[in-house]
XYZ file of C-alpha atoms in Angstrom:
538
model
C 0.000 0.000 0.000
C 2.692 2.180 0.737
C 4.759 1.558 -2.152
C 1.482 2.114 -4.565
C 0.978 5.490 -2.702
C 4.385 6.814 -3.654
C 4.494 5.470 -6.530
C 0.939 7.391 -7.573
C 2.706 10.814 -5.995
C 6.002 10.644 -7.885
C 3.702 10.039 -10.830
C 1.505 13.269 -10.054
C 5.099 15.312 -9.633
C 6.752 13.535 -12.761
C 4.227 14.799 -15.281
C 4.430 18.896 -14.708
C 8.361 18.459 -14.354
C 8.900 16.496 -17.274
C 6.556 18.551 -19.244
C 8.564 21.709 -18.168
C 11.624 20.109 -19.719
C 10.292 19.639 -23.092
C 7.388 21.829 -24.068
C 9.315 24.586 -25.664
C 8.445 23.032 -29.307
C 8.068 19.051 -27.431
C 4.631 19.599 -25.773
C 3.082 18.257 -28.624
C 5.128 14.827 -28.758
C 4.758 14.544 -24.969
C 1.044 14.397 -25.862
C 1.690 11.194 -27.963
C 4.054 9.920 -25.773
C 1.184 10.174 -23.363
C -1.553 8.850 -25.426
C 0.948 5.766 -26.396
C 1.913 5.336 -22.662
C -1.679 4.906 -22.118
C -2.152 2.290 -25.291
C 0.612 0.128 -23.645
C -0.623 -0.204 -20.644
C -3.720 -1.192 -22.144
C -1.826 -4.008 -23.984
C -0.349 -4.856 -20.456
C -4.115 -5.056 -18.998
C -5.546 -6.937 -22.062
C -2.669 -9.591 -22.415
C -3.668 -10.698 -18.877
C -7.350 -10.615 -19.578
C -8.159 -7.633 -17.695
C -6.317 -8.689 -14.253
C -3.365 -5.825 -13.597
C -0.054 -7.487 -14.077
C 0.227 -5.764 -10.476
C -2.129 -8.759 -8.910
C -0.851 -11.456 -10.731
C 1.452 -13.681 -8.611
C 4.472 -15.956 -10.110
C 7.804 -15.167 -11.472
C 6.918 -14.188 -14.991
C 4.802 -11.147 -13.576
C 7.593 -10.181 -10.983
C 10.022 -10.676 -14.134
C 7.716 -8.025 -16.523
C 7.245 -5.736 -13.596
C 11.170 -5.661 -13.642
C 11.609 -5.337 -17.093
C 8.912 -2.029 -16.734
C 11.177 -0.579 -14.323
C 14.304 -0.995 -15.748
C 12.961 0.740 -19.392
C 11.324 3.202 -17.119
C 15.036 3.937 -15.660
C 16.604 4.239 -18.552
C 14.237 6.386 -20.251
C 14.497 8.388 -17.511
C 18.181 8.470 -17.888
C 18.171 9.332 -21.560
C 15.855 12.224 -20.766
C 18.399 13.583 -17.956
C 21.144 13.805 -20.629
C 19.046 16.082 -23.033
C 19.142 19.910 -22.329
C 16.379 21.128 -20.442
C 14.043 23.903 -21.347
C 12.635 24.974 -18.640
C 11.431 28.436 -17.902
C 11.107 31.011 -15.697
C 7.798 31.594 -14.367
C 5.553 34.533 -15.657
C 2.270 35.848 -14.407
C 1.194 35.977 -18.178
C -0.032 33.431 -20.420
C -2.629 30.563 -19.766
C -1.228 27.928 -17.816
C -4.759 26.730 -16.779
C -5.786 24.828 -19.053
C -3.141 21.699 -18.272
C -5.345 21.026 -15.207
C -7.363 19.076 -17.661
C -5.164 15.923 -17.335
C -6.735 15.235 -14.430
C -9.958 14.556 -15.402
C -8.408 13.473 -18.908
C -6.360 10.488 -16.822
C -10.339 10.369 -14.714
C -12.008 8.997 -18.164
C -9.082 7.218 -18.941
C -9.927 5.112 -15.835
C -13.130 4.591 -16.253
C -13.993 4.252 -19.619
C -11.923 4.833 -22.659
C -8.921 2.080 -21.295
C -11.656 -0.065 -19.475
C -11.522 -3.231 -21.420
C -13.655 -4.794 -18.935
C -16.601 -2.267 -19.087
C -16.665 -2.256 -23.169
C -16.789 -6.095 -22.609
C -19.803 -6.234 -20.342
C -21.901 -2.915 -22.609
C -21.128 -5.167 -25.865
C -21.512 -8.568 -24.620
C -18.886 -9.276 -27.430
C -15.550 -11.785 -26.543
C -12.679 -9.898 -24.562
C -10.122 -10.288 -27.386
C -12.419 -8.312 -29.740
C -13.124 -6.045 -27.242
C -9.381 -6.022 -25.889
C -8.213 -4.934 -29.879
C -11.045 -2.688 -30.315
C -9.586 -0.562 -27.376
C -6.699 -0.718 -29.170
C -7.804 0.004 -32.523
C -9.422 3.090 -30.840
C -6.447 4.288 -29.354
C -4.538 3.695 -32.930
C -7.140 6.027 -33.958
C -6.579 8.773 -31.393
C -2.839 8.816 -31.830
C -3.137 9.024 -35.302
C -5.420 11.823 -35.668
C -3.717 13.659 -32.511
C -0.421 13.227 -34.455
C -2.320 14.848 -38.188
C -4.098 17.617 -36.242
C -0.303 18.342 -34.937
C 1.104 18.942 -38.235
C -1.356 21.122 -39.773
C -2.394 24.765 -39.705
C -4.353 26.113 -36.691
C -6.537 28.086 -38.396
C -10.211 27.334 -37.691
C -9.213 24.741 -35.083
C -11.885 26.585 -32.807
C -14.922 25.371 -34.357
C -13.418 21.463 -34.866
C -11.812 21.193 -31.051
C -15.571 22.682 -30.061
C -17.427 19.539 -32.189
C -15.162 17.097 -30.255
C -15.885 18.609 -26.905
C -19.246 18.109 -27.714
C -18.787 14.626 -29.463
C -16.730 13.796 -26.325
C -19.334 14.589 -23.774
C -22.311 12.631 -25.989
C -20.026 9.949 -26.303
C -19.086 9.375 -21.855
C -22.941 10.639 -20.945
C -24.710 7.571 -22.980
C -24.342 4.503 -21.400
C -25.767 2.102 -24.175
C -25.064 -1.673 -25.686
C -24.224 -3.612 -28.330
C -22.814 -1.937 -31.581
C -23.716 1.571 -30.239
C -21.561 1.445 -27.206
C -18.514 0.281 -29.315
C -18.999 3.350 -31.602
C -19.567 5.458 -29.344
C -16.439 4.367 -27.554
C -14.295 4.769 -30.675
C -15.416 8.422 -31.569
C -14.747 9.797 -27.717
C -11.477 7.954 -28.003
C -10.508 10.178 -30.933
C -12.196 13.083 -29.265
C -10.048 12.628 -25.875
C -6.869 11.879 -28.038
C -7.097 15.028 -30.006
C -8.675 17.482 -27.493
C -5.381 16.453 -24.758
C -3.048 17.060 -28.331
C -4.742 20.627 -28.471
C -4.060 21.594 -24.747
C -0.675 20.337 -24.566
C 0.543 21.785 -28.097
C -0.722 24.929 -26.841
C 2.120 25.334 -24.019
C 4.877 25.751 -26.833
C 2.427 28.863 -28.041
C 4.090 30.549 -24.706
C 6.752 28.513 -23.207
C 8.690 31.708 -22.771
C 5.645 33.086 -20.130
C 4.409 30.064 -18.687
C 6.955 28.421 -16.152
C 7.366 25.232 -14.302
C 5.857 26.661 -10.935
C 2.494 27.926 -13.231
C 2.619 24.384 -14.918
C 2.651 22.458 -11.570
C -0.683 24.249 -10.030
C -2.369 23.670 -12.664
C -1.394 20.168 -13.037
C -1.746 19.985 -9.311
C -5.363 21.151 -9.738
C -6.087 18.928 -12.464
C -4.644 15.823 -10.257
C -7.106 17.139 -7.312
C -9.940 16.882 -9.679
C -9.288 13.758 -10.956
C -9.018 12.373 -6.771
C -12.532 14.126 -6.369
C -14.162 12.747 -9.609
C -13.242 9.342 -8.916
C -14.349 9.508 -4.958
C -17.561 11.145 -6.078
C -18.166 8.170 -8.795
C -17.567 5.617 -6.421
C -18.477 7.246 -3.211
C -21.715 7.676 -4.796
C -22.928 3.984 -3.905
C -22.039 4.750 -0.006
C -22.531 8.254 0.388
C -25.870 9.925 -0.835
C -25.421 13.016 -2.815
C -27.312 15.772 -4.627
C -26.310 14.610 -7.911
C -26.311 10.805 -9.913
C -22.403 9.678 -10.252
C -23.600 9.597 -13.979
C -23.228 13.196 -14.124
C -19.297 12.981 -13.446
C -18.337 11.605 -16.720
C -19.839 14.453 -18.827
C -18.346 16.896 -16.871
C -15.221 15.746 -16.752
C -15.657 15.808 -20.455
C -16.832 19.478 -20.407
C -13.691 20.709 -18.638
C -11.585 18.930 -20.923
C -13.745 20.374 -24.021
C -13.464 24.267 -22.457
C -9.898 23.565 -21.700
C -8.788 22.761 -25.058
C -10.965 25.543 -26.730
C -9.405 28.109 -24.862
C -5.818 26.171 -25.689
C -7.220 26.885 -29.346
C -7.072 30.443 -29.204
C -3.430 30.877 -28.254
C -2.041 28.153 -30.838
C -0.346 30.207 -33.967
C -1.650 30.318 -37.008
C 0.774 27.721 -38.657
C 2.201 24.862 -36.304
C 6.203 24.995 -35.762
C 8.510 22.449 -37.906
C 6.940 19.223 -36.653
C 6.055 16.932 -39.575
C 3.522 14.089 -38.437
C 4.502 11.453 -36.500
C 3.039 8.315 -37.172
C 5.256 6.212 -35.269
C 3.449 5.985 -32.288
C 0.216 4.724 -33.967
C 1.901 2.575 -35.946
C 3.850 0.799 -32.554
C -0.074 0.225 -31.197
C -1.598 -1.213 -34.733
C 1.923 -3.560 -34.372
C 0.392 -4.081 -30.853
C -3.098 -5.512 -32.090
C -1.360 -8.955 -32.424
C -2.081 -9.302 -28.980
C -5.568 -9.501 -29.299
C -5.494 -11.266 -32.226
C -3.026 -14.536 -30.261
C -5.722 -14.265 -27.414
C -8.920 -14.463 -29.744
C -6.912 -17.726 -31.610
C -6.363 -19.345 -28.117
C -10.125 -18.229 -27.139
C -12.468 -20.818 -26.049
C -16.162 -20.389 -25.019
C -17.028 -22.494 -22.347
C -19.058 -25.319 -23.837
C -22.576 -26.672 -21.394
C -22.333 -30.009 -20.497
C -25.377 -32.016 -20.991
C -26.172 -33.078 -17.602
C -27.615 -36.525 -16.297
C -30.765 -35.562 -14.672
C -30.907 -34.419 -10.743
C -28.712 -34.438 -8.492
C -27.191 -31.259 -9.477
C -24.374 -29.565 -7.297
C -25.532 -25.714 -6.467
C -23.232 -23.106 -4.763
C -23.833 -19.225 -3.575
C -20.801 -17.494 -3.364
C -20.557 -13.339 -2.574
C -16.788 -12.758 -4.187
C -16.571 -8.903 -2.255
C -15.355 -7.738 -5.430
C -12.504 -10.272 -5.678
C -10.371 -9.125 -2.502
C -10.098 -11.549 0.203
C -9.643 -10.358 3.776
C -6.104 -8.603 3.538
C -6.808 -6.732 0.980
C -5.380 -8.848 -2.236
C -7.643 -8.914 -5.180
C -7.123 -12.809 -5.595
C -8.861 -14.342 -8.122
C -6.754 -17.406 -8.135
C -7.895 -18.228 -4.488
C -11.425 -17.681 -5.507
C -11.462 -20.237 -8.473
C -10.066 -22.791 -6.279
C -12.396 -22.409 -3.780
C -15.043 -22.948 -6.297
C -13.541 -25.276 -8.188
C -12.757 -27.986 -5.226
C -16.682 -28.330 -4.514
C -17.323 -28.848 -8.209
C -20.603 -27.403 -8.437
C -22.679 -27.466 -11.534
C -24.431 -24.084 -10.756
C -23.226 -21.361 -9.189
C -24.886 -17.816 -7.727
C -22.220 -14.503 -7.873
C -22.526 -11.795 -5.752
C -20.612 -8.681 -5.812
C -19.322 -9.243 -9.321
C -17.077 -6.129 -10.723
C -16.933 -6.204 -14.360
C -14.676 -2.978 -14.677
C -14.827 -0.775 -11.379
C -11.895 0.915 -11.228
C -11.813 0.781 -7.453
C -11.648 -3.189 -7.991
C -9.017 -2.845 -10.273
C -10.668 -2.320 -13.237
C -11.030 -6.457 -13.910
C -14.034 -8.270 -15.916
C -14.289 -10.662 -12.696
C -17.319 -12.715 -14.445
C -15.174 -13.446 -17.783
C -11.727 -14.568 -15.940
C -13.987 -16.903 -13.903
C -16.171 -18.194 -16.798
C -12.720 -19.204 -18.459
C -10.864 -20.585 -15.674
C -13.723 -22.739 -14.696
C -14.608 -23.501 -17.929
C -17.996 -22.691 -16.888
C -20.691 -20.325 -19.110
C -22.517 -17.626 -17.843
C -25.277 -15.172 -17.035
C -24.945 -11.222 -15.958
C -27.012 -9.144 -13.527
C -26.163 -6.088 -12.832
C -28.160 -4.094 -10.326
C -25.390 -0.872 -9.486
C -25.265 0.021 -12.968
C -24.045 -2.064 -15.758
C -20.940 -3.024 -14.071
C -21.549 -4.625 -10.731
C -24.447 -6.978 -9.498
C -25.002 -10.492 -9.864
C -24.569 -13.634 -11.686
C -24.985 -17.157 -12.613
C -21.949 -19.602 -13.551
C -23.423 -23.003 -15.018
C -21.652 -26.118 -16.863
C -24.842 -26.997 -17.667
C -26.990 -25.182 -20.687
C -29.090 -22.244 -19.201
C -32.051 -22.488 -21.365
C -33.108 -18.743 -20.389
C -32.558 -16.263 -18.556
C -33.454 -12.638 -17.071
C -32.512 -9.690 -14.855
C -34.771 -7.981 -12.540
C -34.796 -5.004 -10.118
C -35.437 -5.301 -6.432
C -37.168 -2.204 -4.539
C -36.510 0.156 -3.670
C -35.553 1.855 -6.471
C -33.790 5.046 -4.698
C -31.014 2.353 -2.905
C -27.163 3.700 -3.166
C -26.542 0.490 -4.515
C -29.544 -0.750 -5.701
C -30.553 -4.700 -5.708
C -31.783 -7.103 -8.157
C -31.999 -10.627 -8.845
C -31.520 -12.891 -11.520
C -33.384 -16.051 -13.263
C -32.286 -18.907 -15.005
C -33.722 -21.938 -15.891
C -31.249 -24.661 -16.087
C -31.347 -27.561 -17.931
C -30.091 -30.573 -15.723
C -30.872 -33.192 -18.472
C -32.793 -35.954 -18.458
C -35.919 -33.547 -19.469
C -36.187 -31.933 -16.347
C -35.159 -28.216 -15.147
C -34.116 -26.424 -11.995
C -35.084 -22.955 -12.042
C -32.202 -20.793 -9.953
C -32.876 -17.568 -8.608
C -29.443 -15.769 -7.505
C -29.772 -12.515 -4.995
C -28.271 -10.047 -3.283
C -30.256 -7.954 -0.430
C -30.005 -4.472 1.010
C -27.057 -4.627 3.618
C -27.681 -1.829 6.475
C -28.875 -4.813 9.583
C -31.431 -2.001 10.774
C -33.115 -2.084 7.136
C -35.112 -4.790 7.849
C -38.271 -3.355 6.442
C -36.364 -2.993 3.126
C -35.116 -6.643 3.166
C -38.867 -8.397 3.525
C -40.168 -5.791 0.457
C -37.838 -8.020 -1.170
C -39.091 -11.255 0.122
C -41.838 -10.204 -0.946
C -41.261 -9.463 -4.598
C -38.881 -12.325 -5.246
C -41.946 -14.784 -3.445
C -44.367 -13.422 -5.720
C -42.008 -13.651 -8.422
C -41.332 -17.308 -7.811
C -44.964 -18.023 -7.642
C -44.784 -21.661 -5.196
C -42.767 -23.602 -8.379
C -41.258 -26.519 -8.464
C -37.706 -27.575 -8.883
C -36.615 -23.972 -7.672
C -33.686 -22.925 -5.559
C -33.201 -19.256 -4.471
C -29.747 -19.030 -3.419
C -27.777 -15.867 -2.224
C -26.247 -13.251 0.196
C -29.688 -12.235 1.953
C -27.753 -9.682 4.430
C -30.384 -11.216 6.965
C -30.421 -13.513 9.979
C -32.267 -16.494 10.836
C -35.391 -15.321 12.545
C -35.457 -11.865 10.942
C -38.825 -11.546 9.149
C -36.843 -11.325 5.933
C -36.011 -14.764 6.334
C -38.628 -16.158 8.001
C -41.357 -15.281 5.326
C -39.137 -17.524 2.883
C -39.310 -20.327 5.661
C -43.426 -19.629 6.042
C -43.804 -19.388 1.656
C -42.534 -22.776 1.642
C -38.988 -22.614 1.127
C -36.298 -25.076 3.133
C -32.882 -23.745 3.839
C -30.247 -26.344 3.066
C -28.113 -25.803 6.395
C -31.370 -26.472 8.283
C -32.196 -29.944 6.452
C -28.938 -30.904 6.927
C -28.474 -29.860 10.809
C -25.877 -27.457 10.193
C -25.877 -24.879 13.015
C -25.202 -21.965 13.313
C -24.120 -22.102 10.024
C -21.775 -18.685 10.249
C -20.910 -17.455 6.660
C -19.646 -13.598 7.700
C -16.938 -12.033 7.979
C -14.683 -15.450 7.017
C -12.100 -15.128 9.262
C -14.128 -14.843 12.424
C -17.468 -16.145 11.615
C -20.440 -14.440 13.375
C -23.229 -14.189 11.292
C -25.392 -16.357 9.012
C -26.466 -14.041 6.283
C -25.803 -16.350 2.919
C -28.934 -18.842 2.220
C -29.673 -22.265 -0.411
C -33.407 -21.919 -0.021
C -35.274 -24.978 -2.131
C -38.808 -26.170 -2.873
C -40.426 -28.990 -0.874
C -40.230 -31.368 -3.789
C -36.536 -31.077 -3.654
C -34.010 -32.785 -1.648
C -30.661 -31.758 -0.143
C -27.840 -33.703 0.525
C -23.707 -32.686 0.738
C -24.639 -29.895 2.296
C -21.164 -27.599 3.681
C -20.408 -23.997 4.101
C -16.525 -23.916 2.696
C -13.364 -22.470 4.806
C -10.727 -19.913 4.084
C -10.471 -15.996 3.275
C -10.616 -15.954 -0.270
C -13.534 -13.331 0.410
C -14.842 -12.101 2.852
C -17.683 -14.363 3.136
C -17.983 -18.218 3.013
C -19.713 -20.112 0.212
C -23.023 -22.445 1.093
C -22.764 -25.582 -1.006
C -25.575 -27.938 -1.796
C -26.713 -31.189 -3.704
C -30.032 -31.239 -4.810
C -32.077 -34.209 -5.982
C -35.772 -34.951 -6.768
């Protein structure tokens, strides 16, 4: 923790210094150099299938992180031998406008490098998605790089269309096709609009110095803290606005920056011709994808026997266990060694940047070999979700009340086809989590019981934040429903918090025609909660 806090405040102070060194006719190549900087570590994220290099364990990613810091070093070194250029500092000229980094670096985060977001909006396979980022960002560098080398004149009214096209393009949160298009024409938009602010320093290097530079930058890297603990904060902490609201805005100060940039640039641009190399380095880069789309494999149903069937509820917290360590690895395992046919997510991050930005549901469906089922309920990134080796003949997504929740709840249907010609319809949950909210937790009872209608062959599974003997819980028990740890005399049956065990809050409900055997709550801190394990016959 320590270590990644200095390293992020070197990196804040590294930027505004380095920039003072080279913007006196190099502003505009440290804009490419940042806009390719960004496109490799997007080729770092995507070669390990959205899981930071800076998680993985093993000597191969100790060996890369290595290799980063040694080319880091010497880069460094090599820029140390060049003559500076840095200037005095001046109380004329704008130096404002380089605060829009920050919130630059802020949709960076969350959107235009977030592989795993694009993946869950499209619903298409991460390689495509992984070298359609890529593609995107060959696109930005190479139009940052044209707009570079030719004349300024009537820049105004272009850089104002791609303010705007930038903040239609972060505000609309859509799927399919239109979220991959709309992802490619803000990633030229950002690409260009940064090339326009930065260029703009060499306009009046001589009146802008390094002490100007750094408050603005400085600025820019307080706005981009704020933005990103208003996004997130937003599902603890109730505020007067939707976090929704944070991406435009962050696109209009990046738009209003770079139109004021505009009206400093000279006419004609200085003796830069256009440098291509840097898109050219990221279109070499697209290999990448392409080797992980060729290795690909969808996970393939099974066709199952006929009952029993092995079910499992499992709340990941995001994929951090309880020091801290976003673990997949320890997760899959503990899945895997109960080999369940059908299993119930909770807390699933499919790109949150505060869980490191990973497609959680994808690396599990391909380490387990097992196909799945999305529910989101906090937007279209977190919620719920169904694994299953078995075929899930349909599916769908629902909304619990209330509908004004800071993270709101839902829950998620499949019908699952155990072979055989019979079914077991799965309904995977999540409640509201305050322990006074009781009142909140049986309006969901309620609408999942009417949902479920008294069925047979159905199993509700899930983290139902509530405690035997709540009325949350007991309505289930009165509808009908048998809890698995009951039938199999499993007391107290402690899931929370797994490394001191206290509270029995995660539930395998079934219908009376159904039968549980196997029944086990399994051990370890791979999350902070333990997983409920079941076999279910007729």
């Amino acid at each position: 923790l320590y270590l990644a806090i200095a390293g992020t405040v070197l990196f804040v102070l590294f930027l505004p210094a380095y920039l003072s060194r080279v913007r006196d006719g190099g502003s505009g190549r440290f804009a490419l150099g940042l806009l390719l900087g960004l496109a490799l570590d997007t080729a770092l994220h995507g070669a390990f299938g959205s899981y930071d290099v800076a998680w993985q364990a093993g000597l191969g990613a100790l060996l890369l992180i290595l290799l980063l810091v040694l080319v880091q070093w010497l880069s460094l070194v090599a820029s140390l031998r060049t003559p500076g250029r840095d200037k005095a500092s001046s109380s004329d000229g704008p130096f404002w406008p380089t605060l829009a980094v920050g919130p630059f670096l802020f949709l960076q985060l969350l959107i235009f490098q977030n592989i795993a977001r694009l993946t869950a909006l499209t619903g298409w396979m991460q390689p495509l998605v992984f070298g359609w980022v890529l593609l995107s960002q060959v696109a930005g560098l190479a139009m940052a790089a044209w707009i570079l080398s030719q004349s300024r004149r009537g820049l105004w009214p272009i850089t104002g269309l791609l303010g705007a096209g930038l903040i239609f393009a972060v505000a609309v949160s859509t799927p399919g096709v239109v979220a991959a298009s709309l992802f490619l024409a803000g990633q030229i938009a950002i690409a260009v609009l940064l090339a326009v602010i930065l260029a703009a320093l060499d306009a009046r290097a001589a009146q802008t110095g390094l002490a100007r530079t750094t408050v603005a930058h400085g600025i820019g890297m307080i706005l981009l803290g704020v933005l990103l603990f208003l996004f997130y904060g937003a599902f603890d902490i109730r505020l007067p606005f939707s976090n929704t609201t944070l991406p435009p805005v962050a696109a209009f100060i990046i738009g209003l920056c770079a139109f004021s940039a505009v009206l400093v640039l000279p006419a004609e641009p200085g003796p830069m011709p256009t440098l291509w190399q840097p898109a050219v380095l990221v279109l070499i880069l697209l290999v990448l994808p392409l080797v992980g789309l060729m290795r690909w494999r969808m996970p393939e149903p099974v066709a199952g026997d006929g009952y029993p069937v092995r079910i499992m509820t499992y709340n990941l917290h995001n994929g951090f266990n309880t020091d801290g360590f976003l673990g997949m690895e320890a997760l899959a395992r503990v899945i895997e060694s109960e080999q369940p046919d059908v299993v119930a997510l909770q807390e699933v991050s499919r790109g949150w940047v505060i869980a490191g930005s990973l497609d959680m549901l994808t690396w599990l469906s391909q380490r387990l070999g097992m196909s799945y089922v999305s529910g989101p309920t906090a937007g279209p990134l977190w919620g719920n979700a169904i694994l299953s080796r078995l075929p899930i003949r349909e599916y769908q997504a629902h909304a619990l009340p209330p509908r004004d929740l800071l993270i709101r709840r839902g829950f998620l249907w499949a019908r699952i086809d155990v072979g055989g010609g019979e079914e077991l319809d799965v309904i995977a949950t999540h409640y509201h989590n305050p322990e006074p909210d009781s009142a909140i937790r049986v309006e969901q009872s309620r609408v999942i019981l009417d949902f479920w209608g008294g069925a047979d062959r159905t199993a509700l599974l899930g983290d139902l934040n509530g405690r035997p003997g709540d009325p949350e819980i007991e309505m289930l028990r009165q509808a009908g429903l048998r809890d698995v740890l009951d039938l199999a005399g499993i007391s107290p049956g402690y899931t929370n918090p797994s490394n001191q065990p206290r509270q029995r809050i995660d539930y395998i409900w079934i219908t009376p025609d159904l039968a549980a055997s196997d029944v086990l709550i399994t051990s370890g801190t791979a999350s902070d909660h333990l997983g409920v394990v079941a076999t279910v016959g007729r």
